[in-house]
XYZ file of C-alpha atoms in Angstrom:
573
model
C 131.273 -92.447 -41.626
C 130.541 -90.652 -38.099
C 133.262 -89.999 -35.618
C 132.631 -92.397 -32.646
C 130.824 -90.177 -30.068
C 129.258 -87.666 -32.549
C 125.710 -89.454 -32.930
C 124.403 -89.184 -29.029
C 126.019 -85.831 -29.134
C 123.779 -84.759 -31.782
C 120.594 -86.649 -30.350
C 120.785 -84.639 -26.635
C 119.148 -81.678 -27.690
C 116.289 -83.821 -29.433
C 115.751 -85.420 -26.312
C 115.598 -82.195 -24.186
C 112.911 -80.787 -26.648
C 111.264 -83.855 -26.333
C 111.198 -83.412 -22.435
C 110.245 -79.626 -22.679
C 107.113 -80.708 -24.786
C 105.880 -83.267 -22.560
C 106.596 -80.904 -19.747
C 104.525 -78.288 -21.600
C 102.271 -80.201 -23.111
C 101.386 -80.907 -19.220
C 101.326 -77.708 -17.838
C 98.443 -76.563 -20.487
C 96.914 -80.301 -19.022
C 97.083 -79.083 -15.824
C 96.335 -75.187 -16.838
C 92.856 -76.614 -18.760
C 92.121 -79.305 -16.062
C 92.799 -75.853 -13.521
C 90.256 -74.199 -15.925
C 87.648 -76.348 -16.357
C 87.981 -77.333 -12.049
C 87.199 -73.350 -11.884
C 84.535 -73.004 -14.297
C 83.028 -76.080 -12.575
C 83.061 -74.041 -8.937
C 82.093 -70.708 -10.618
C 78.761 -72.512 -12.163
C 78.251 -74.515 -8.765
C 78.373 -71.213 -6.723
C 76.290 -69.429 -9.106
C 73.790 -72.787 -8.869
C 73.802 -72.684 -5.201
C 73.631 -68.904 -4.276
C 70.246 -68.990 -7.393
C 68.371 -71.223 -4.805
C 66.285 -69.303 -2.369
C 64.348 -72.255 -0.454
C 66.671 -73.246 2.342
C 65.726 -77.251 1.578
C 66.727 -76.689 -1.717
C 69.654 -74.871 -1.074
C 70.910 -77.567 1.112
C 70.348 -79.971 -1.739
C 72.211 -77.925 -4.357
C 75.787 -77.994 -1.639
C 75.630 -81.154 -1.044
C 75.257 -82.854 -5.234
C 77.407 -80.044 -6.144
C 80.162 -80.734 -3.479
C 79.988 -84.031 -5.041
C 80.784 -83.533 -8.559
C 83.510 -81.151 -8.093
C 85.630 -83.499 -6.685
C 84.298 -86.919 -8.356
C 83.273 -88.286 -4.603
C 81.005 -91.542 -4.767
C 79.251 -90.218 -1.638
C 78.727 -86.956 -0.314
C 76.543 -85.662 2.897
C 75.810 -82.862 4.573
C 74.985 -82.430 8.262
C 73.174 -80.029 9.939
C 74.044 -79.073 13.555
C 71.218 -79.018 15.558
C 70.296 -76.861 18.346
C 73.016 -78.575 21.219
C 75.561 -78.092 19.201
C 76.887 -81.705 19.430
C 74.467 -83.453 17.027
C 73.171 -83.763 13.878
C 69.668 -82.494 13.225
C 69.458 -83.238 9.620
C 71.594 -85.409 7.102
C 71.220 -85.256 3.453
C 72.848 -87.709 1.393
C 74.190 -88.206 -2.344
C 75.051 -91.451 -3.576
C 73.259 -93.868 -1.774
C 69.718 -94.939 -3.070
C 66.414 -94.702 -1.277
C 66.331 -98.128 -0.475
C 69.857 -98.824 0.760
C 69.184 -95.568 3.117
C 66.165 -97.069 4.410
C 68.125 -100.676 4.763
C 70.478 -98.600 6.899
C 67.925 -97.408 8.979
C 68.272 -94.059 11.659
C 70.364 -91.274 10.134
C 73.497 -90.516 11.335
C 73.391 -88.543 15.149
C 77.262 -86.858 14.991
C 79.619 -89.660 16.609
C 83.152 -91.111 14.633
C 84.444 -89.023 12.309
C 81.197 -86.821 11.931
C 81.357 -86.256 15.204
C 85.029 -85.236 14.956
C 84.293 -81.957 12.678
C 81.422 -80.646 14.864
C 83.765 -80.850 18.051
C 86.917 -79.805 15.821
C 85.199 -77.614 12.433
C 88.194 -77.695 10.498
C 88.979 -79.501 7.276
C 89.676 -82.637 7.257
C 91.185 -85.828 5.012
C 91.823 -89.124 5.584
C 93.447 -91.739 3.184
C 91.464 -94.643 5.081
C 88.519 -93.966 7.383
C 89.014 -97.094 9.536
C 92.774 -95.506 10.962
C 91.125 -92.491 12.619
C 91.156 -93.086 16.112
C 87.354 -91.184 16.423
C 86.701 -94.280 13.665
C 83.101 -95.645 14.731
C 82.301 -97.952 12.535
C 79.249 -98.786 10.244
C 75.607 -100.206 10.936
C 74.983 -102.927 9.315
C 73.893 -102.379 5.218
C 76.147 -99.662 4.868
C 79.006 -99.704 1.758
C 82.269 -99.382 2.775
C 83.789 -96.343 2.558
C 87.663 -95.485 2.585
C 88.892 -92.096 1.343
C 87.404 -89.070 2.902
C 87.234 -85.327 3.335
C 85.090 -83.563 5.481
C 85.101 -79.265 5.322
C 83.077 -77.189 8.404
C 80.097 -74.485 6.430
C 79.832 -71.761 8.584
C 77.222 -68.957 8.418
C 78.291 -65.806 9.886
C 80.673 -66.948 11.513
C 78.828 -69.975 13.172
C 79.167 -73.319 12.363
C 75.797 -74.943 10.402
C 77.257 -77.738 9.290
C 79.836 -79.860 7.663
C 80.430 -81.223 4.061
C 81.098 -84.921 4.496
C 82.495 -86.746 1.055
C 84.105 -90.362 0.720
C 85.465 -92.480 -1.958
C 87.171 -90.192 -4.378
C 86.321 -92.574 -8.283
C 89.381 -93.604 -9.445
C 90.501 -94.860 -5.889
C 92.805 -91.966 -5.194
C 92.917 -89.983 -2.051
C 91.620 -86.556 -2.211
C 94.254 -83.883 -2.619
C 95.229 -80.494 -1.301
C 93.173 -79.333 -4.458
C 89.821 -81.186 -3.670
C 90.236 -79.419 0.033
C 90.160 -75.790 -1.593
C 87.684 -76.388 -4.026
C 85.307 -78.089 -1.469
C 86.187 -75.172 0.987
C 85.689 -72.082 -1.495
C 82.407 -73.966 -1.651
C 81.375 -74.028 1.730
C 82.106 -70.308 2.030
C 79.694 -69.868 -0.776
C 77.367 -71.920 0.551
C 77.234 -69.904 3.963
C 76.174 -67.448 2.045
C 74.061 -69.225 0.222
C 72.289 -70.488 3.423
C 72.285 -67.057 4.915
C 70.368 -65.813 2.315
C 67.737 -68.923 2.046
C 67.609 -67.719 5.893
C 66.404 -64.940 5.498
C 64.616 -64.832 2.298
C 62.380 -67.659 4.405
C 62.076 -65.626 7.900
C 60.839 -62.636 5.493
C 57.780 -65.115 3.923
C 57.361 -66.474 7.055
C 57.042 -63.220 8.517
C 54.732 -61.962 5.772
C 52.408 -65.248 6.334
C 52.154 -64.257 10.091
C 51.072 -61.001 9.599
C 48.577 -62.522 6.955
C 47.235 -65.034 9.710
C 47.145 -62.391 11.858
C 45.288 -59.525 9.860
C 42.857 -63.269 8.660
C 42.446 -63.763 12.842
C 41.877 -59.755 13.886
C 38.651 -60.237 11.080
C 37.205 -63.610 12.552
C 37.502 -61.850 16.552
C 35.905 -58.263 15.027
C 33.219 -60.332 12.999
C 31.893 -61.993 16.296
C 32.678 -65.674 15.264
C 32.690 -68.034 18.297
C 35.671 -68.776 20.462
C 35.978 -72.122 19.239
C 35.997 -70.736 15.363
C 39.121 -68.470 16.232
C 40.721 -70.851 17.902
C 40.946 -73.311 15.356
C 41.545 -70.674 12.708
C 45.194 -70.281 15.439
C 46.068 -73.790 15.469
C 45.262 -74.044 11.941
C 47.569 -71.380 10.850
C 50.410 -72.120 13.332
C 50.557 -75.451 11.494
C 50.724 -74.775 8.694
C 53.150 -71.650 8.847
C 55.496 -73.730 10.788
C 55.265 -77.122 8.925
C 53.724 -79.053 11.854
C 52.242 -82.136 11.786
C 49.804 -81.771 14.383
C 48.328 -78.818 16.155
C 46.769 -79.063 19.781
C 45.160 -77.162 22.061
C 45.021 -78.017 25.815
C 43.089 -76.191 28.344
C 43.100 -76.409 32.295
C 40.621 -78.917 33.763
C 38.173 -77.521 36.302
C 39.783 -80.030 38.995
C 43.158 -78.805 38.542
C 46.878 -80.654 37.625
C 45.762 -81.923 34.289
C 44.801 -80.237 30.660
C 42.173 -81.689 28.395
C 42.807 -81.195 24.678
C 40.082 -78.851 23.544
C 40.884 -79.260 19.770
C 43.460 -81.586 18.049
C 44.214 -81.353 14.406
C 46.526 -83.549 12.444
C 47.310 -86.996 12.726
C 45.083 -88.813 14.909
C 43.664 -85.912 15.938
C 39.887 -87.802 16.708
C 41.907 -90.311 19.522
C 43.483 -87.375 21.215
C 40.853 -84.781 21.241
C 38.985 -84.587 24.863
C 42.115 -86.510 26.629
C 43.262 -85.610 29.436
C 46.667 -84.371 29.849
C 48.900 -84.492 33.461
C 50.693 -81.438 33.630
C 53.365 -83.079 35.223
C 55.884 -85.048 32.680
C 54.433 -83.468 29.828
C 55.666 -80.989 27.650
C 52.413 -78.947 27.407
C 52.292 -79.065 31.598
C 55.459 -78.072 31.589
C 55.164 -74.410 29.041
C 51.293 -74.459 31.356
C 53.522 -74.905 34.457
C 56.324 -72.003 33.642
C 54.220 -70.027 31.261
C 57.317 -69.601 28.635
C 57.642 -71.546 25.733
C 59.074 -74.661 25.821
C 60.406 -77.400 23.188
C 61.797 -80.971 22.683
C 64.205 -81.479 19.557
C 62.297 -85.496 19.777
C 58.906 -85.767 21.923
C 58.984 -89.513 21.321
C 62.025 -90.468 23.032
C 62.626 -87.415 25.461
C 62.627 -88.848 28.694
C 62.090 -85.328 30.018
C 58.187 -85.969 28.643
C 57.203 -89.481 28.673
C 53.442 -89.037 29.761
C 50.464 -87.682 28.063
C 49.186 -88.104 24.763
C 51.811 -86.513 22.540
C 54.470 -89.079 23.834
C 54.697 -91.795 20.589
C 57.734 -93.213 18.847
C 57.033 -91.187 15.237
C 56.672 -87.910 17.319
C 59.661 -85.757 16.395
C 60.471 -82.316 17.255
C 57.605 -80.180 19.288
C 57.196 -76.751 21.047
C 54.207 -75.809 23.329
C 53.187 -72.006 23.225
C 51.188 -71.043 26.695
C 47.684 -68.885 25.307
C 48.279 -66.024 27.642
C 47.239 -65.734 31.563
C 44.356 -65.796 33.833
C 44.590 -65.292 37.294
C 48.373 -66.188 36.912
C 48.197 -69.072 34.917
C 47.911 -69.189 31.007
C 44.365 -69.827 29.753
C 46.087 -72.986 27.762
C 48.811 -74.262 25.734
C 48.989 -74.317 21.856
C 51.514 -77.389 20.558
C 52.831 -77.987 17.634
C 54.327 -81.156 16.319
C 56.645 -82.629 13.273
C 57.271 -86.015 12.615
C 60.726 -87.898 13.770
C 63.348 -86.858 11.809
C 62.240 -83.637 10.481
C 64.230 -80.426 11.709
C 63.574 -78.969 15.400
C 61.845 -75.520 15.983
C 64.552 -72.489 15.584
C 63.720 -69.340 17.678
C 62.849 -67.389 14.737
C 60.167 -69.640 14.414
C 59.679 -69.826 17.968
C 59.646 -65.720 18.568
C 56.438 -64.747 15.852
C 54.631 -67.945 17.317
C 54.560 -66.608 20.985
C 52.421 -63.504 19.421
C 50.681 -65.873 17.215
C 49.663 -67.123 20.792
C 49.015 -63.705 22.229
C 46.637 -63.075 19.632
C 45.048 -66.818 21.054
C 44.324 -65.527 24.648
C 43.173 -62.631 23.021
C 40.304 -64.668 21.282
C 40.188 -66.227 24.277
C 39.452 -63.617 27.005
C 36.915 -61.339 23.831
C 34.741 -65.161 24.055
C 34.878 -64.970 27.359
C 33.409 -61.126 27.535
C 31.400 -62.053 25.215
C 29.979 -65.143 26.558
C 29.530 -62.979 29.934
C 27.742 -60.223 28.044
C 25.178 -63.512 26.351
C 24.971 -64.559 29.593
C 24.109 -60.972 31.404
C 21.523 -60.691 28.019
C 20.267 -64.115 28.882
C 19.108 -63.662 32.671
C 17.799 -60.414 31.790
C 15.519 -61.700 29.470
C 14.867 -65.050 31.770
C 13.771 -62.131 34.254
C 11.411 -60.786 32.160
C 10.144 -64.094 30.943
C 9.502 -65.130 35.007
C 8.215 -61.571 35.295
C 5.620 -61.939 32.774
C 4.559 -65.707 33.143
C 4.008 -64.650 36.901
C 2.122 -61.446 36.303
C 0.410 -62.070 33.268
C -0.069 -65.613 32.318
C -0.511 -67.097 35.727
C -2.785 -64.658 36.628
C -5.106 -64.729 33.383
C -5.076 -68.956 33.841
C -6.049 -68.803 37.414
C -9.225 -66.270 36.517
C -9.823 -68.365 33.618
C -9.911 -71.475 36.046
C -12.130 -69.619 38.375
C -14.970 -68.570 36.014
C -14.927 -72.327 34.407
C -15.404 -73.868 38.100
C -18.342 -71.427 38.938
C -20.040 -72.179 35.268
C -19.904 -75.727 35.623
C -22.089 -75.506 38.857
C -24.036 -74.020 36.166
C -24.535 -77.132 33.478
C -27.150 -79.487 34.513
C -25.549 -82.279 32.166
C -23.279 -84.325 34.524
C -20.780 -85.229 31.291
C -20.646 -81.856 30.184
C -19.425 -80.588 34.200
C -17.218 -83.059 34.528
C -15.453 -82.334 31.165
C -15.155 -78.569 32.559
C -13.758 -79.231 35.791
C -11.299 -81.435 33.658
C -10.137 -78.419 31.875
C -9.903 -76.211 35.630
C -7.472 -79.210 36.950
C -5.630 -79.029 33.916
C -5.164 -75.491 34.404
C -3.604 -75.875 37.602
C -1.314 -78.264 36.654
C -0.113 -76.174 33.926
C -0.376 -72.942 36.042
C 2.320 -75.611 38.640
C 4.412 -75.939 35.220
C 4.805 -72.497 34.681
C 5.559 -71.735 38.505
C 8.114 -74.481 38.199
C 9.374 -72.626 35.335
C 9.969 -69.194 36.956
C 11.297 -70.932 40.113
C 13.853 -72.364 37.875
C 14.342 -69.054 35.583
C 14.877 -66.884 38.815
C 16.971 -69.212 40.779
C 19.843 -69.233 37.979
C 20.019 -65.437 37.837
C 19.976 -65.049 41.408
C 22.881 -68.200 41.111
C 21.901 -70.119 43.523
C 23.906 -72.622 43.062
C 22.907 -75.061 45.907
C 18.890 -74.643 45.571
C 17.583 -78.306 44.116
C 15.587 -76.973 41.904
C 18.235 -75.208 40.046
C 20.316 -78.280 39.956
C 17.274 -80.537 38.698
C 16.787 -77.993 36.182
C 20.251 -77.749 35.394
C 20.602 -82.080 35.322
C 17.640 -82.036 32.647
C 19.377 -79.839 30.536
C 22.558 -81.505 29.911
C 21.134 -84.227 28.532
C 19.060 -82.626 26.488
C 22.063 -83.155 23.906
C 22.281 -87.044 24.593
C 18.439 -87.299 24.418
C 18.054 -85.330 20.933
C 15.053 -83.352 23.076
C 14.111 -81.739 26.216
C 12.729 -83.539 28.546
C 9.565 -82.450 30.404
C 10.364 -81.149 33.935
C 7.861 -80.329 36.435
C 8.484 -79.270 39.950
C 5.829 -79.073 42.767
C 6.564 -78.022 46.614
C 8.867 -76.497 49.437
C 11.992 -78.322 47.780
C 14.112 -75.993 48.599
C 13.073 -75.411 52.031
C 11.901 -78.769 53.734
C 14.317 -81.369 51.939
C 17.810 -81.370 53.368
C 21.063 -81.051 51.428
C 21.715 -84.332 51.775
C 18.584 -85.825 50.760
C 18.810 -83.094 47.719
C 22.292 -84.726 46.666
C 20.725 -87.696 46.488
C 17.885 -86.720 44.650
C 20.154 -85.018 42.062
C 22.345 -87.976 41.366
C 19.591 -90.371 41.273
C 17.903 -88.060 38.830
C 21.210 -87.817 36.510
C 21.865 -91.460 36.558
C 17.552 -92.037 35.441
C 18.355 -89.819 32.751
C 21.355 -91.230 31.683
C 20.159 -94.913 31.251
C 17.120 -93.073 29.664
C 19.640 -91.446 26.987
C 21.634 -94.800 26.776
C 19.374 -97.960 26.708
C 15.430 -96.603 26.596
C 15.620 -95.091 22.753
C 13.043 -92.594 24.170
C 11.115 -90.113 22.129
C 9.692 -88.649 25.095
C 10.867 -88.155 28.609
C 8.774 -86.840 31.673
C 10.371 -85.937 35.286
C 8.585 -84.709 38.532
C 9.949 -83.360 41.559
C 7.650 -83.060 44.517
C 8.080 -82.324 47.933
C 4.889 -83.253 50.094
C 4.475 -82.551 53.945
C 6.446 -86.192 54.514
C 8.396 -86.861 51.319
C 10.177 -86.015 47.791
C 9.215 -87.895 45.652
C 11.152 -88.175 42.291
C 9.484 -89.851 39.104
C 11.234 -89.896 35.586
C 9.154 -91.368 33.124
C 10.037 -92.411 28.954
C 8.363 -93.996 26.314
C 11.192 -96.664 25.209
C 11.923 -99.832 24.968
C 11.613 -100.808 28.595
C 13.695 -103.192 30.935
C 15.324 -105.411 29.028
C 15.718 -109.011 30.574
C 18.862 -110.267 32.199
C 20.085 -106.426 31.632
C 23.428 -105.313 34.013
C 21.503 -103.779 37.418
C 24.485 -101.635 38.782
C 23.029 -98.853 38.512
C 19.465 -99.705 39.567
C 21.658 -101.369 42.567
C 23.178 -97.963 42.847
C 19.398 -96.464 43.109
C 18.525 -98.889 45.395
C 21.166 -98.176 47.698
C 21.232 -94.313 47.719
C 17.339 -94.754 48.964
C 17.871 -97.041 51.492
C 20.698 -94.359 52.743
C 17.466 -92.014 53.051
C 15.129 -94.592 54.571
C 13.012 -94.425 51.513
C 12.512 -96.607 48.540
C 12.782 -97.500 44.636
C 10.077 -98.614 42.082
C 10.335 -99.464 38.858
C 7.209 -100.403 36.413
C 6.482 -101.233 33.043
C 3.474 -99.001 31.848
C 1.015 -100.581 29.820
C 1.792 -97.890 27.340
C 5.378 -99.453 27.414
C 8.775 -97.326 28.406
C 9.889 -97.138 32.097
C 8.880 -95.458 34.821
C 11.188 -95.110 37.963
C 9.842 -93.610 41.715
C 11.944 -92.516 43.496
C 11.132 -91.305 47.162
C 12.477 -90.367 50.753
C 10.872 -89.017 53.923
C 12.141 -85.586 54.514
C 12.602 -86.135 58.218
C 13.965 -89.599 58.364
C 12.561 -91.978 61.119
């Protein structure tokens, strides 16, 4: 039989081992949970520093972030360009739907807003204590535990690592902080790297476009060709949405937008764009680049036709100078939401745009040299119709008006002298003509023949033809510049109801000036006056020749179509 006292004597040291097995039995827990935690980073560093496309990069930090220290919901925000926002926010944990629910992304107030003013780490045991607490929109899951770690790149902050609701419902540890953190180290580098593996392909895809748009100017394509091939390029090199192109307007303080791509590029190409309030007029107006980080609700730009709700970030480019003032504006759009323009995507674009005014100053030397080719050969057109073909017409005339005085039948004589007054009304067409071809070279700007001539030909494209222009008399001497005006905007609006209403296949004007009048008569072969038809413009007509003290006629040929006279006295009573 024991001694009393001898038993838990001899049990102590049990107990003890007991203890120091438990204890050590622990410590390898805690050495293989330290392990595995390690392993775990090493393969998520490794995962994240693999990934050269910056998106995807971005991706990688933020799921991995998340499984290393069991968070329901991770984030990461980007810092945009003030440095006091968030320009992008990518989320883990919360499904496409609930996100869209929630609506607008996070913009960097509350507690997100608290590591971009303060980038150092930071936990919380319950969100809603912080004094920076904000709140959630409506939709969102709650959210309690949190940790939030700054990623810097080179020493500048990019973002932050945002993660909530550690599973398990503990509150994240000293641990989680320096795992999280050796992470965002690696994924500056990470980043750094995407960086510049991406401004290297985007640098090699410039100097692509650019060696594609040196071949297109030395091949001799049009200016509107290269210009495209620009805006074309500069989209899609820079992710853009849309790509426009706005030129000055000949009256001044507005751009039209010479070629839209993207979007709904057919309702904003040929719009007119106020240089004031816009963000185009404003890179026209200071000839630098200029950008927006959201067109659609800056207030800085609320005019034009770039200014709508899913416009996003946007930079206009000016297209080099002319006379002090850039020959236009290239701009380039993303969609709300997406990230802004950096400079390095900024800096190749402004010689992306160099290379634009280039094209656009070689069409212009071009189109001068075309034009220099063109009078010369309108010179020796006149030259030749004058000494050549009016000549051999008006002997031709001559010798059939003394043979007919030689026919004895009356039919036959009168069908000769048919073909001699035919001949002078062509050899009047062709004098037109060189009038016409020898007034633009000489650029004579105010002479009415020129701008008759010049009024037929613009609506040759309306018309699908040209119309037949004939021009008899001193109208360029005896009628007055007034009476000229007149004449010319009478004969534009003629054609232009022509164009409109008539459905013409064929379209006869004369101009004559007699010793007392001009006389203007446009003539078509279409569908007539119709009945009950709006007379605003005939009232317009009417008007402008009472102004002259002359008079409008309109008739209905039996032949059908329309024809209009037009006359007033050239000295008026």
């Amino acid at each position: 039989m024991p001694v009393g006292g001898e038993e838990p004597v001899s049990r102590m040291p049990q107990l003890r081992l007991d203890e120091l097995l438990g204890e050590l039995q622990a410590r390898i827990d805690a050495a293989r949970g330290t392990r595995d935690r390690v392993h775990s980073l090493l393969e998520a560093v490794l995962s994240v520093g693999r990934e050269l496309d910056l998106a995807h990069a971005l991706r990688r930090i933020v799921e991995a972030a998340a499984v290393l220290v069991d968070a329901r919901y991770a984030a990461l925000g980007v810092i945009g360009p003030d440095g006091q926002s968030l320009s992008q926010f990518l989320t883990v944990g919360i499904e496409p739907a609930q996100a869209e629910q929630i609506g607008q992304l996070p913009s960097g107030r509350g507690i997100l807003g608290e590591l971009i003013k303060h980038p150092e780490p930071l936990r919380l045991g319950e969100l809603s204590e912080h004094p920076s607490s904000y709140g959630f929109p409506a939709h969102h899951p709650p959210m309690h535990t949190f940790l939030g770690v700054p990623v810097r790149v080179r020493d500048e902050v990019f973002g932050n690592l945002y993660l909530t609701d550690k599973r398990g419902g503990q509150d994240f540890d000293a641990d989680d902080e320096a795992v999280i953190s050796t992470l965002a180290v690696a994924a500056g580098v990470a980043i750094d790297n995407a960086r510049l593996y991406e401004e290297a392909q985007r640098q090699q895809r410039w100097l692509r476009a650019s060696a594609e748009i040196t071949r297109a100017l030395l091949s001799g394509v049009s200016r509107a060709q290269v210009v495209e091939l620009i805006a074309q390029r500069g989209r899609e090199i820079t992710g853009s949405e849309l790509a426009d192109v706005c030129e000055p307007s000949a009256g001044g303080g507005q751009l039209t937008v010479q070629l839209a791509l993207g979007g709904d590029a057919s309702a904003r190409l040929g719009l007119t764009v106020p240089v004031e309030g816009t963000l185009s007029g404003a890179a026209f107006t200071t000839g630098s680049p200029t950008s927006s980080a959201d067109l659609g609700t800056d207030p800085l730009y609320r005019a034009g036709a770039h200014h709508a709700r899913d416009t996003g970030p946007a930079v206009a480019v000016p297209l080099g100078t002319a006379g002090g003032e850039p020959r236009g504006v290239l701009l380039l759009a993303r969609p709300a939401g997406e990230p802004t323009y950096t400079a390095a995507e900024i800096g190749p674009l402004l010689g992306f745009a160099d290379q634009a005014a280039l094209a656009l100053e070689l069409a212009e030397h071009r189109r001068d040299a075309e034009q220099l080719a063109l009078f010369e050969d309108r010179d020796r057109i006149a030259r030749d119709l004058h000494d050549l073909a009016i000549q051999r017409l008006f002997a031709t005339g001559m010798t059939l008006q003394g043979a007919a005085r030689l026919i004895d039948s009356p039919g036959a004589s009168e069908r000769v002298m048919r073909a001699v007054a035919d001949l002078d009304e062509t050899i009047k067409i062709i004098r037109s003509t060189i009038f016409g071809l020898r007034a633009r070279e000489s650029g004579e700007a105010q002479s009415l023949r020129t701008r008759a001539a010049r009024a037929v030909e613009e609506v040759q494209a309306a018309l699908g033809f040209s119309p037949r222009l004939s021009m008899e008399g001193l109208l360029d001497t005896d009628v007055t510049q007034t009476v000229a005006d007149h004449v010319v905007a009478v004969l534009g609006e003629a054609l232009s109801n022509a164009a409109r209403h008539a459905h013409a296949k064929r379209v006869e004007v004369t101009l004559q000036a007699t010793a007392t009048e001009v006389v203007l008569t446009v003539a078509d072969d279409g569908v007539g006056l119709p009945s009950g038809g709006r007379r605003s413009g005939l009232a317009n007509l009417e008007q402008r020749a009472r102004e002259c003290g002359g008079s409008l006629e309109l008739a209905a040929p039996e032949s059908g179509g329309t024809r209009l006279v037009w006359r007033a006295p050239l000295v008026r009573p």
